[in-house]
mmCIF file of C-alpha atoms in Angstrom:
data_model
loop_
_atom_site.group_PDB
_atom_site.id
_atom_site.type_symbol
_atom_site.label_atom_id
_atom_site.label_comp_id
_atom_site.label_asym_id
_atom_site.label_seq_id
_atom_site.Cartn_x
_atom_site.Cartn_y
_atom_site.Cartn_z
ATOM 1 C CA MET A 1 1.026 -11.669 17.547
ATOM 2 C CA ASN A 2 0.743 -15.408 17.503
ATOM 3 C CA GLU A 3 1.958 -17.429 14.585
ATOM 4 C CA GLN A 4 -0.782 -18.202 12.085
ATOM 5 C CA LYS A 5 -2.685 -21.412 12.769
ATOM 6 C CA THR A 6 -3.066 -24.151 10.200
ATOM 7 C CA GLY A 7 -6.839 -24.143 10.034
ATOM 8 C CA LYS A 8 -9.518 -23.383 7.474
ATOM 9 C CA ASN A 9 -9.691 -19.595 7.717
ATOM 10 C CA LYS A 10 -11.903 -17.477 5.477
ATOM 11 C CA ILE A 11 -10.032 -15.308 3.008
ATOM 12 C CA GLY A 12 -11.632 -11.963 2.136
ATOM 13 C CA ALA A 13 -14.212 -9.727 3.793
ATOM 14 C CA ARG A 14 -15.861 -11.276 6.864
ATOM 15 C CA TYR A 15 -17.490 -10.480 10.193
ATOM 16 C CA LEU A 16 -14.824 -9.773 12.839
ATOM 17 C CA SER A 17 -14.787 -10.108 16.594
ATOM 18 C CA ASN A 18 -14.274 -6.902 18.604
ATOM 19 C CA LEU A 19 -10.664 -7.909 19.282
ATOM 20 C CA GLU A 20 -9.946 -8.490 15.595
ATOM 21 C CA ALA A 21 -11.631 -5.223 14.644
ATOM 22 C CA GLU A 22 -9.553 -3.272 17.166
ATOM 23 C CA LEU A 23 -6.342 -4.807 15.793
ATOM 24 C CA ILE A 24 -6.868 -3.189 12.408
ATOM 25 C CA LEU A 25 -8.871 -0.160 13.599
ATOM 26 C CA PRO A 26 -7.534 0.918 17.022
ATOM 27 C CA ASN A 27 -10.398 3.373 17.734
ATOM 28 C CA TYR A 28 -13.079 0.944 16.527
ATOM 29 C CA GLU A 29 -15.200 1.144 19.717
ATOM 30 C CA ARG A 30 -15.480 4.922 19.375
ATOM 31 C CA ILE A 31 -17.644 4.429 16.270
ATOM 32 C CA TYR A 32 -20.555 3.236 18.431
ATOM 33 C CA TYR A 33 -20.111 6.217 20.748
ATOM 34 C CA GLN A 34 -20.269 8.438 17.665
ATOM 35 C CA ILE A 35 -23.520 6.784 16.567
ATOM 36 C CA GLU A 36 -25.112 7.428 19.977
ATOM 37 C CA GLN A 37 -24.008 11.058 19.714
ATOM 38 C CA PHE A 38 -25.825 11.307 16.372
ATOM 39 C CA ARG A 39 -28.870 9.719 17.995
ATOM 40 C CA MET A 40 -28.880 12.170 20.893
ATOM 41 C CA GLU A 41 -28.355 15.190 18.646
ATOM 42 C CA LYS A 42 -31.148 14.248 16.273
ATOM 43 C CA GLY A 43 -33.438 13.511 19.227
ATOM 44 C CA SER A 44 -32.996 16.982 20.696
ATOM 45 C CA VAL A 45 -33.427 18.656 17.288
ATOM 46 C CA ASN A 46 -36.573 16.692 16.420
ATOM 47 C CA CYS A 47 -38.057 17.275 19.871
ATOM 48 C CA SER A 48 -37.746 21.058 19.589
ATOM 49 C CA LYS A 49 -39.212 20.994 16.067
ATOM 50 C CA ILE A 50 -42.155 18.859 17.185
ATOM 51 C CA GLN A 51 -42.966 21.281 19.986
ATOM 52 C CA ARG A 52 -42.716 24.254 17.644
ATOM 53 C CA ALA A 53 -44.853 22.516 15.017
ATOM 54 C CA ASP A 54 -47.529 21.688 17.615
ATOM 55 C CA ASN A 55 -47.584 25.283 18.842
ATOM 56 C CA GLN A 56 -47.857 26.675 15.337
ATOM 57 C CA ASN A 57 -50.061 23.884 13.909
ATOM 58 C CA GLU A 58 -47.568 23.335 11.110
ATOM 59 C CA ASN A 59 -48.241 20.762 8.403
ATOM 60 C CA GLN A 60 -45.841 18.084 7.129
ATOM 61 C CA SER A 61 -44.550 20.289 4.317
ATOM 62 C CA SER A 62 -43.506 23.156 6.586
ATOM 63 C CA TRP A 63 -42.015 20.611 9.013
ATOM 64 C CA ASN A 64 -39.627 19.367 6.322
ATOM 65 C CA GLN A 65 -38.831 22.838 4.973
ATOM 66 C CA ASP A 66 -37.642 23.662 8.495
ATOM 67 C CA LYS A 67 -35.116 20.807 8.420
ATOM 68 C CA ASP A 68 -31.438 21.683 8.601
ATOM 69 C CA GLN A 69 -28.843 19.731 6.647
ATOM 70 C CA LYS A 70 -26.832 17.475 8.940
ATOM 71 C CA THR A 71 -23.854 15.406 7.832
ATOM 72 C CA ASN A 72 -23.683 12.091 9.705
ATOM 73 C CA ASN A 73 -21.105 10.457 7.433
ATOM 74 C CA ILE A 74 -18.510 8.177 9.040
ATOM 75 C CA GLY A 75 -15.468 7.341 6.915
ATOM 76 C CA ILE A 76 -13.549 4.069 7.141
ATOM 77 C CA ILE A 77 -10.318 5.064 5.440
ATOM 78 C CA GLY A 78 -7.605 2.703 4.208
ATOM 79 C CA VAL A 79 -5.751 1.300 1.225
ATOM 80 C CA ARG A 80 -6.947 -1.662 -0.838
ATOM 81 C CA GLY A 81 -6.989 -4.924 1.129
ATOM 82 C CA ALA A 82 -6.662 -3.232 4.518
ATOM 83 C CA GLY A 83 -9.959 -4.664 5.815
ATOM 84 C CA LYS A 84 -12.431 -1.835 5.179
ATOM 85 C CA THR A 85 -15.220 -4.112 3.948
ATOM 86 C CA SER A 86 -14.759 -6.424 6.952
ATOM 87 C CA ILE A 87 -15.133 -3.434 9.285
ATOM 88 C CA LEU A 88 -18.316 -2.329 7.494
ATOM 89 C CA LYS A 89 -19.777 -5.837 7.715
ATOM 90 C CA THR A 90 -18.869 -6.049 11.396
ATOM 91 C CA ILE A 91 -20.514 -2.701 12.209
ATOM 92 C CA ARG A 92 -23.634 -3.704 10.283
ATOM 93 C CA VAL A 93 -23.963 -7.043 12.121
ATOM 94 C CA GLN A 94 -23.305 -5.381 15.479
ATOM 95 C CA LEU A 95 -26.084 -2.853 14.819
ATOM 96 C CA GLN A 96 -28.480 -5.632 13.812
ATOM 97 C CA ASN A 97 -27.680 -7.586 16.987
ATOM 98 C CA SER A 98 -27.765 -4.536 19.249
ATOM 99 C CA LYS A 99 -30.132 -5.069 22.190
ATOM 100 C CA ARG A 100 -31.639 -1.614 22.141
ATOM 101 C CA LYS A 101 -34.965 -0.739 23.702
ATOM 102 C CA PRO A 102 -38.026 -2.069 21.824
ATOM 103 C CA SER A 103 -39.144 1.423 20.798
ATOM 104 C CA SER A 104 -36.052 1.805 18.644
ATOM 105 C CA ASN A 105 -36.870 1.700 14.962
ATOM 106 C CA ASP A 106 -33.459 1.459 13.262
ATOM 107 C CA ILE A 107 -33.390 0.565 9.566
ATOM 108 C CA ILE A 108 -30.147 -1.093 8.448
ATOM 109 C CA LEU A 109 -29.703 -1.405 4.692
ATOM 110 C CA PRO A 110 -27.346 -3.837 2.881
ATOM 111 C CA LEU A 111 -23.885 -2.802 1.700
ATOM 112 C CA ILE A 112 -23.790 -0.751 -1.499
ATOM 113 C CA VAL A 113 -20.808 -1.073 -3.831
ATOM 114 C CA PRO A 114 -20.997 1.666 -6.512
ATOM 115 C CA GLU A 115 -18.673 -0.347 -8.760
ATOM 116 C CA ASN A 116 -21.271 -3.143 -8.945
ATOM 117 C CA MET A 117 -24.135 -0.882 -10.023
ATOM 118 C CA SER A 118 -25.260 -0.885 -13.645
ATOM 119 C CA GLU A 119 -23.801 1.759 -15.924
ATOM 120 C CA SER A 120 -27.070 3.700 -16.017
ATOM 121 C CA GLY A 121 -27.762 3.226 -12.300
ATOM 122 C CA THR A 122 -27.271 5.903 -9.647
ATOM 123 C CA LEU A 123 -26.543 5.737 -5.935
ATOM 124 C CA MET A 124 -29.855 7.388 -5.039
ATOM 125 C CA ALA A 125 -31.832 5.001 -7.262
ATOM 126 C CA THR A 126 -30.173 2.047 -5.481
ATOM 127 C CA ILE A 127 -31.104 3.494 -2.076
ATOM 128 C CA LEU A 128 -34.708 4.100 -3.153
ATOM 129 C CA GLY A 129 -34.913 0.494 -4.355
ATOM 130 C CA MET A 130 -33.697 -0.762 -0.955
ATOM 131 C CA LEU A 131 -36.189 1.457 0.908
ATOM 132 C CA SER A 132 -38.968 0.157 -1.346
ATOM 133 C CA GLU A 133 -38.045 -3.402 -0.280
ATOM 134 C CA VAL A 134 -38.193 -2.378 3.408
ATOM 135 C CA ILE A 135 -41.669 -0.924 2.876
ATOM 136 C CA LYS A 136 -42.744 -4.053 0.963
ATOM 137 C CA GLU A 137 -41.735 -6.240 3.929
ATOM 138 C CA ARG A 138 -43.694 -4.011 6.320
ATOM 139 C CA ASP A 139 -46.754 -4.105 4.054
ATOM 140 C CA GLU A 140 -46.620 -7.904 3.876
ATOM 141 C CA LYS A 141 -46.498 -8.144 7.684
ATOM 142 C CA GLU A 142 -49.433 -5.750 7.981
ATOM 143 C CA GLN A 143 -51.442 -7.694 5.392
ATOM 144 C CA LYS A 144 -50.842 -10.956 7.293
ATOM 145 C CA LYS A 145 -52.062 -9.249 10.461
ATOM 146 C CA GLN A 146 -55.179 -8.000 8.687
ATOM 147 C CA ARG A 147 -55.920 -11.509 7.406
ATOM 148 C CA ARG A 148 -55.573 -12.905 10.932
ATOM 149 C CA ASP A 149 -58.036 -10.259 12.102
ATOM 150 C CA ASN A 150 -60.414 -11.280 9.269
ATOM 151 C CA LYS A 151 -60.209 -7.902 7.562
ATOM 152 C CA ASP A 152 -61.009 -8.255 3.869
ATOM 153 C CA CYS A 153 -60.149 -4.704 2.806
ATOM 154 C CA ILE A 154 -56.393 -4.277 2.293
ATOM 155 C CA ARG A 155 -55.475 -0.693 1.455
ATOM 156 C CA LYS A 156 -52.254 0.735 0.144
ATOM 157 C CA SER A 157 -50.231 1.998 3.103
ATOM 158 C CA SER A 158 -49.304 5.657 3.447
ATOM 159 C CA LEU A 159 -45.642 4.588 3.377
ATOM 160 C CA ARG A 160 -46.139 2.898 0.015
ATOM 161 C CA THR A 161 -47.917 5.984 -1.333
ATOM 162 C CA LYS A 162 -45.106 8.251 -0.113
ATOM 163 C CA CYS A 163 -42.446 5.954 -1.577
ATOM 164 C CA GLU A 164 -44.135 5.974 -4.993
ATOM 165 C CA GLU A 165 -44.356 9.768 -4.882
ATOM 166 C CA VAL A 166 -40.641 10.007 -4.026
ATOM 167 C CA ILE A 167 -39.703 7.694 -6.909
ATOM 168 C CA LYS A 168 -41.947 9.679 -9.258
ATOM 169 C CA GLN A 169 -40.334 12.923 -8.134
ATOM 170 C CA TYR A 170 -36.876 11.408 -8.596
ATOM 171 C CA THR A 171 -37.625 10.782 -12.273
ATOM 172 C CA TYR A 172 -38.054 14.549 -12.764
ATOM 173 C CA ILE A 173 -34.397 14.993 -11.739
ATOM 174 C CA GLN A 174 -33.109 12.648 -14.461
ATOM 175 C CA LYS A 175 -32.017 14.544 -17.562
ATOM 176 C CA GLU A 176 -33.579 12.042 -20.002
ATOM 177 C CA TYR A 177 -37.006 12.335 -18.378
ATOM 178 C CA ARG A 178 -36.751 16.126 -18.013
ATOM 179 C CA ASP A 179 -36.142 16.467 -21.761
ATOM 180 C CA ILE A 180 -39.084 14.223 -22.625
ATOM 181 C CA LEU A 181 -41.397 15.976 -20.145
ATOM 182 C CA ILE A 182 -40.701 19.456 -21.524
ATOM 183 C CA GLN A 183 -40.784 18.421 -25.187
ATOM 184 C CA GLN A 184 -44.102 16.558 -25.045
ATOM 185 C CA TYR A 185 -46.552 19.370 -24.398
ATOM 186 C CA THR A 186 -49.843 20.249 -26.121
ATOM 187 C CA THR A 187 -50.604 23.761 -24.844
ATOM 188 C CA GLU A 188 -48.721 26.718 -23.415
ATOM 189 C CA ASN A 189 -50.182 26.026 -19.950
ATOM 190 C CA ALA A 190 -49.008 22.409 -20.137
ATOM 191 C CA TYR A 191 -45.508 23.582 -21.086
ATOM 192 C CA VAL A 192 -45.395 26.051 -18.177
ATOM 193 C CA GLY A 193 -46.687 23.392 -15.759
ATOM 194 C CA ASP A 194 -44.195 20.758 -16.881
ATOM 195 C CA SER A 195 -41.353 23.269 -16.775
ATOM 196 C CA ALA A 196 -42.265 24.208 -13.199
ATOM 197 C CA LYS A 197 -42.066 20.531 -12.204
ATOM 198 C CA VAL A 198 -38.584 20.301 -13.695
ATOM 199 C CA PHE A 199 -37.241 23.561 -12.278
ATOM 200 C CA ASN A 200 -38.423 22.717 -8.760
ATOM 201 C CA SER A 201 -37.645 19.001 -8.963
ATOM 202 C CA ASP A 202 -34.550 18.917 -6.726
ATOM 203 C CA THR A 203 -36.134 20.836 -3.841
ATOM 204 C CA GLU A 204 -39.387 18.914 -4.095
ATOM 205 C CA PHE A 205 -37.581 15.574 -4.184
ATOM 206 C CA ILE A 206 -35.546 16.430 -1.073
ATOM 207 C CA ASN A 207 -38.705 17.451 0.821
ATOM 208 C CA ARG A 208 -40.587 14.301 -0.168
ATOM 209 C CA PHE A 209 -37.587 12.072 0.572
ATOM 210 C CA ASN A 210 -37.280 13.606 4.056
ATOM 211 C CA GLU A 211 -41.003 13.012 4.641
ATOM 212 C CA LEU A 212 -40.553 9.350 3.706
ATOM 213 C CA ILE A 213 -37.592 8.934 6.093
ATOM 214 C CA ASP A 214 -39.532 10.639 8.908
ATOM 215 C CA GLU A 215 -42.470 8.263 8.532
ATOM 216 C CA LEU A 216 -40.248 5.199 8.169
ATOM 217 C CA LEU A 217 -38.517 6.076 11.450
ATOM 218 C CA ASP A 218 -41.671 7.377 13.169
ATOM 219 C CA VAL A 219 -39.936 10.668 13.963
ATOM 220 C CA LYS A 220 -43.120 12.495 14.951
ATOM 221 C CA ASN A 221 -43.493 10.142 17.939
ATOM 222 C CA GLN A 222 -39.946 11.035 19.022
ATOM 223 C CA ASN A 223 -38.592 7.617 18.081
ATOM 224 C CA ASP A 224 -34.789 7.576 18.291
ATOM 225 C CA GLY A 225 -34.339 5.216 15.329
ATOM 226 C CA LEU A 226 -31.821 5.913 12.568
ATOM 227 C CA LEU A 227 -31.432 4.839 8.960
ATOM 228 C CA PHE A 228 -28.001 3.251 8.368
ATOM 229 C CA LEU A 229 -26.393 3.227 4.912
ATOM 230 C CA PHE A 230 -23.148 1.465 3.979
ATOM 231 C CA ILE A 231 -21.266 2.543 0.835
ATOM 232 C CA ASP A 232 -18.151 0.482 0.150
ATOM 233 C CA ASP A 233 -15.141 1.263 -2.062
ATOM 234 C CA ILE A 234 -16.127 4.740 -3.244
ATOM 235 C CA ASP A 235 -12.651 5.159 -4.713
ATOM 236 C CA LEU A 236 -13.078 2.403 -7.335
ATOM 237 C CA SER A 237 -15.649 4.091 -9.595
ATOM 238 C CA THR A 238 -13.945 7.228 -10.873
ATOM 239 C CA TYR A 239 -16.808 8.037 -13.266
ATOM 240 C CA ARG A 240 -19.326 7.958 -10.398
ATOM 241 C CA CYS A 241 -17.628 10.688 -8.342
ATOM 242 C CA ALA A 242 -20.117 13.419 -9.264
ATOM 243 C CA ASP A 243 -23.093 11.142 -8.516
ATOM 244 C CA ILE A 244 -21.680 10.113 -5.109
ATOM 245 C CA VAL A 245 -20.878 13.711 -4.120
ATOM 246 C CA LYS A 246 -24.288 15.006 -5.240
ATOM 247 C CA THR A 247 -26.159 12.242 -3.424
ATOM 248 C CA LEU A 248 -24.232 12.548 -0.161
ATOM 249 C CA LEU A 249 -24.319 16.341 0.048
ATOM 250 C CA SER A 250 -27.758 17.122 -1.396
ATOM 251 C CA TYR A 251 -29.977 14.146 -0.610
ATOM 252 C CA LEU A 252 -28.525 12.241 2.366
ATOM 253 C CA SER A 253 -27.648 15.214 4.612
ATOM 254 C CA ASN A 254 -30.344 14.365 7.138
ATOM 255 C CA GLU A 255 -30.053 14.088 10.934
ATOM 256 C CA ASN A 256 -31.943 10.774 10.772
ATOM 257 C CA ILE A 257 -29.471 9.127 8.364
ATOM 258 C CA VAL A 258 -26.042 7.738 9.270
ATOM 259 C CA THR A 259 -23.867 6.816 6.287
ATOM 260 C CA PHE A 260 -20.723 4.690 6.500
ATOM 261 C CA ILE A 261 -18.320 5.303 3.628
ATOM 262 C CA SER A 262 -15.198 3.254 2.962
ATOM 263 C CA GLY A 263 -12.353 3.819 0.542
ATOM 264 C CA ASP A 264 -8.897 5.184 -0.052
ATOM 265 C CA LEU A 265 -9.422 8.912 0.463
ATOM 266 C CA ASP A 266 -6.339 9.924 -1.527
ATOM 267 C CA THR A 267 -7.516 7.913 -4.532
ATOM 268 C CA PHE A 268 -11.033 9.351 -4.303
ATOM 269 C CA GLU A 269 -9.598 12.882 -4.080
ATOM 270 C CA GLU A 270 -7.594 12.238 -7.246
ATOM 271 C CA SER A 271 -10.671 10.862 -9.006
ATOM 272 C CA LEU A 272 -12.731 13.849 -7.896
ATOM 273 C CA THR A 273 -10.067 16.261 -9.184
ATOM 274 C CA LEU A 274 -9.990 14.482 -12.558
ATOM 275 C CA ASP A 275 -13.789 14.581 -12.705
ATOM 276 C CA PHE A 276 -13.782 18.367 -12.158
ATOM 277 C CA LEU A 277 -11.202 18.803 -14.933
ATOM 278 C CA ARG A 278 -13.025 16.435 -17.307
ATOM 279 C CA ARG A 279 -16.395 18.148 -16.849
ATOM 280 C CA GLU A 280 -14.838 21.548 -17.602
ATOM 281 C CA ASN A 281 -12.944 20.068 -20.574
ATOM 282 C CA ILE A 282 -9.575 21.333 -19.362
ATOM 283 C CA LEU A 283 -7.603 18.069 -19.271
ATOM 284 C CA LYS A 284 -4.742 19.588 -21.272
ATOM 285 C CA GLU A 285 -1.185 20.016 -20.023
ATOM 286 C CA ASP A 286 -0.798 23.588 -21.304
ATOM 287 C CA ILE A 287 -4.043 24.681 -19.604
ATOM 288 C CA LEU A 288 -3.425 22.848 -16.325
ATOM 289 C CA GLY A 289 -0.121 24.646 -15.830
ATOM 290 C CA GLU A 290 -1.611 28.117 -16.285
ATOM 291 C CA LYS A 291 -1.457 30.365 -13.235
ATOM 292 C CA MET A 292 -4.739 31.501 -11.671
ATOM 293 C CA GLY A 293 -3.425 34.077 -9.240
ATOM 294 C CA SER A 294 -0.801 32.393 -7.073
ATOM 295 C CA GLU A 295 -1.937 28.842 -8.006
ATOM 296 C CA THR A 296 -2.169 26.781 -11.163
ATOM 297 C CA LEU A 297 -5.536 25.562 -12.391
ATOM 298 C CA LEU A 298 -4.655 22.004 -11.335
ATOM 299 C CA GLU A 299 -3.792 23.143 -7.805
ATOM 300 C CA ARG A 300 -7.109 25.003 -7.533
ATOM 301 C CA LYS A 301 -9.072 21.905 -8.570
ATOM 302 C CA LYS A 302 -7.124 19.791 -6.068
ATOM 303 C CA GLN A 303 -8.050 22.253 -3.332
ATOM 304 C CA LEU A 304 -11.689 22.178 -4.433
ATOM 305 C CA ALA A 305 -11.729 18.361 -4.241
ATOM 306 C CA TYR A 306 -10.160 18.563 -0.768
ATOM 307 C CA GLU A 307 -12.885 20.980 0.409
ATOM 308 C CA TYR A 308 -15.619 18.705 -0.985
ATOM 309 C CA LEU A 309 -14.143 15.742 0.900
ATOM 310 C CA LYS A 310 -14.170 17.758 4.129
ATOM 311 C CA LYS A 311 -17.914 18.253 3.644
ATOM 312 C CA ILE A 312 -18.595 14.644 2.653
ATOM 313 C CA ILE A 313 -16.530 13.091 5.464
ATOM 314 C CA PRO A 314 -15.614 15.642 8.163
ATOM 315 C CA PRO A 315 -12.116 14.920 9.577
ATOM 316 C CA ALA A 316 -13.617 14.320 13.049
ATOM 317 C CA TYR A 317 -15.674 11.418 11.620
ATOM 318 C CA ARG A 318 -12.790 9.667 9.831
ATOM 319 C CA TYR A 319 -11.367 6.365 11.090
ATOM 320 C CA ASN A 320 -8.087 5.236 9.569
ATOM 321 C CA ILE A 321 -7.315 1.541 9.314
ATOM 322 C CA LYS A 322 -3.831 0.538 10.427
ATOM 323 C CA PHE A 323 -1.474 -0.346 7.597
ATOM 324 C CA TRP A 324 -0.012 -3.848 8.032
ATOM 325 C CA SER A 325 3.412 -4.760 6.685
ATOM 326 C CA LEU A 326 3.876 -8.070 4.847
ATOM 327 C CA GLU A 327 5.602 -9.534 7.908
ATOM 328 C CA GLU A 328 2.720 -8.533 10.191
ATOM 329 C CA ARG A 329 0.177 -9.982 7.772
ATOM 330 C CA GLY A 330 2.070 -13.284 7.706
ATOM 331 C CA ASN A 331 1.903 -13.523 11.493
ATOM 332 C CA TYR A 332 -1.754 -12.472 11.773
ATOM 333 C CA CYS A 333 -3.902 -15.023 13.598
ATOM 334 C CA ILE A 334 -7.615 -15.541 12.968
ATOM 335 C CA ALA A 335 -9.272 -16.134 16.352
ATOM 336 C CA ASP A 336 -11.329 -19.287 16.833
#
C-alpha cells in the first residue's frame, strides 16, 4: 500500500469506492450477485403464486397466507472500527445509483442503528415509521399530479389505508396495549372479541404487513423490486437482542425484503446468550454449572444462541471484513 497522503481525509464512516471497499471486504462484489439471486428467486416464486391465484380466483388474504418465510439477510461481520458502517453506506449508495430498468421499484430505507432508538422504541416500529414516510412522499407526488390535472377530490390512497391498518394491528402486539384492550370491556361479547384480537395479533400483523410490502413493490404485476433494510451495529444494544431476533425471524422473513445486518457476531452471540439466561432468571454461577445431560446449562444456551444466529444470518450470506493491523492502518491511503 502507498504511504498515507497529507490531505484532508474524512475520519469515520463514509462512502467508499469499489477499490477501497474490496480492500477491506475482499468478496465485496459478490454481494451484488447475491442480491440479484434474491431478485430472481423471488420473481420465480411470485410468478408461480400469481398464476395459481388467478386460476383459483384467490383473494389478497389467501395470497399472503400462502407465502413462505424466506430469509434474505446479508451479514457484514467485523470488529469495532473495521469499516462495517462504511460498507453499508457504500452498498446503499450503489443501490440508489444503480441504473436498473425503469420498471424496477426498489425501496431503499435509511440506516437503522438500534443503539440510537429510544428506550421504549422497537426495531419494527422504526421500520413502520420509515415505510410511512415513503408512502407520504408517494401521496404528495400523486396529489401534485391530481392538482395539475385539475382534480379537486383527493382521496386517501389504498397504500395509506393499508399502512394505518398495519400500524393499528402492530399496537395489538404491544403488551401495554394488550393489557388495556382486555381490561376495558363492557360485556362478555366485547371481552371475547377483544381477546380474539390479541390472541391472533401476531399472525394478523404478519399478513397485513406482507400485504403492505406487496403493494408497495407492486408484486402482483410481477415487478422485480425489493425492499432494502440496513441495520447497523446490532452487537451494541445487548438489551435489544430479543427484539432484533423476533423482528428478523418473525416479521422480516419475506422474499421481497433484503436486510443488511452489521456487527461483531461473537459479541452479539454473547449478548444473546446472556439475554436467554436473564429472561429465564438463571444468571447464577451454581445454576450455570449444572449438568443437563452431557452439557452444562450455559453450554446449552450458547448452542441455542448459535442456532438462532444461523437462522438470522445464514453462514452462506455472511461477509467478513478483513482485520487490519496497526501498521497496515497507518499505511492505508484514501484514494482521491
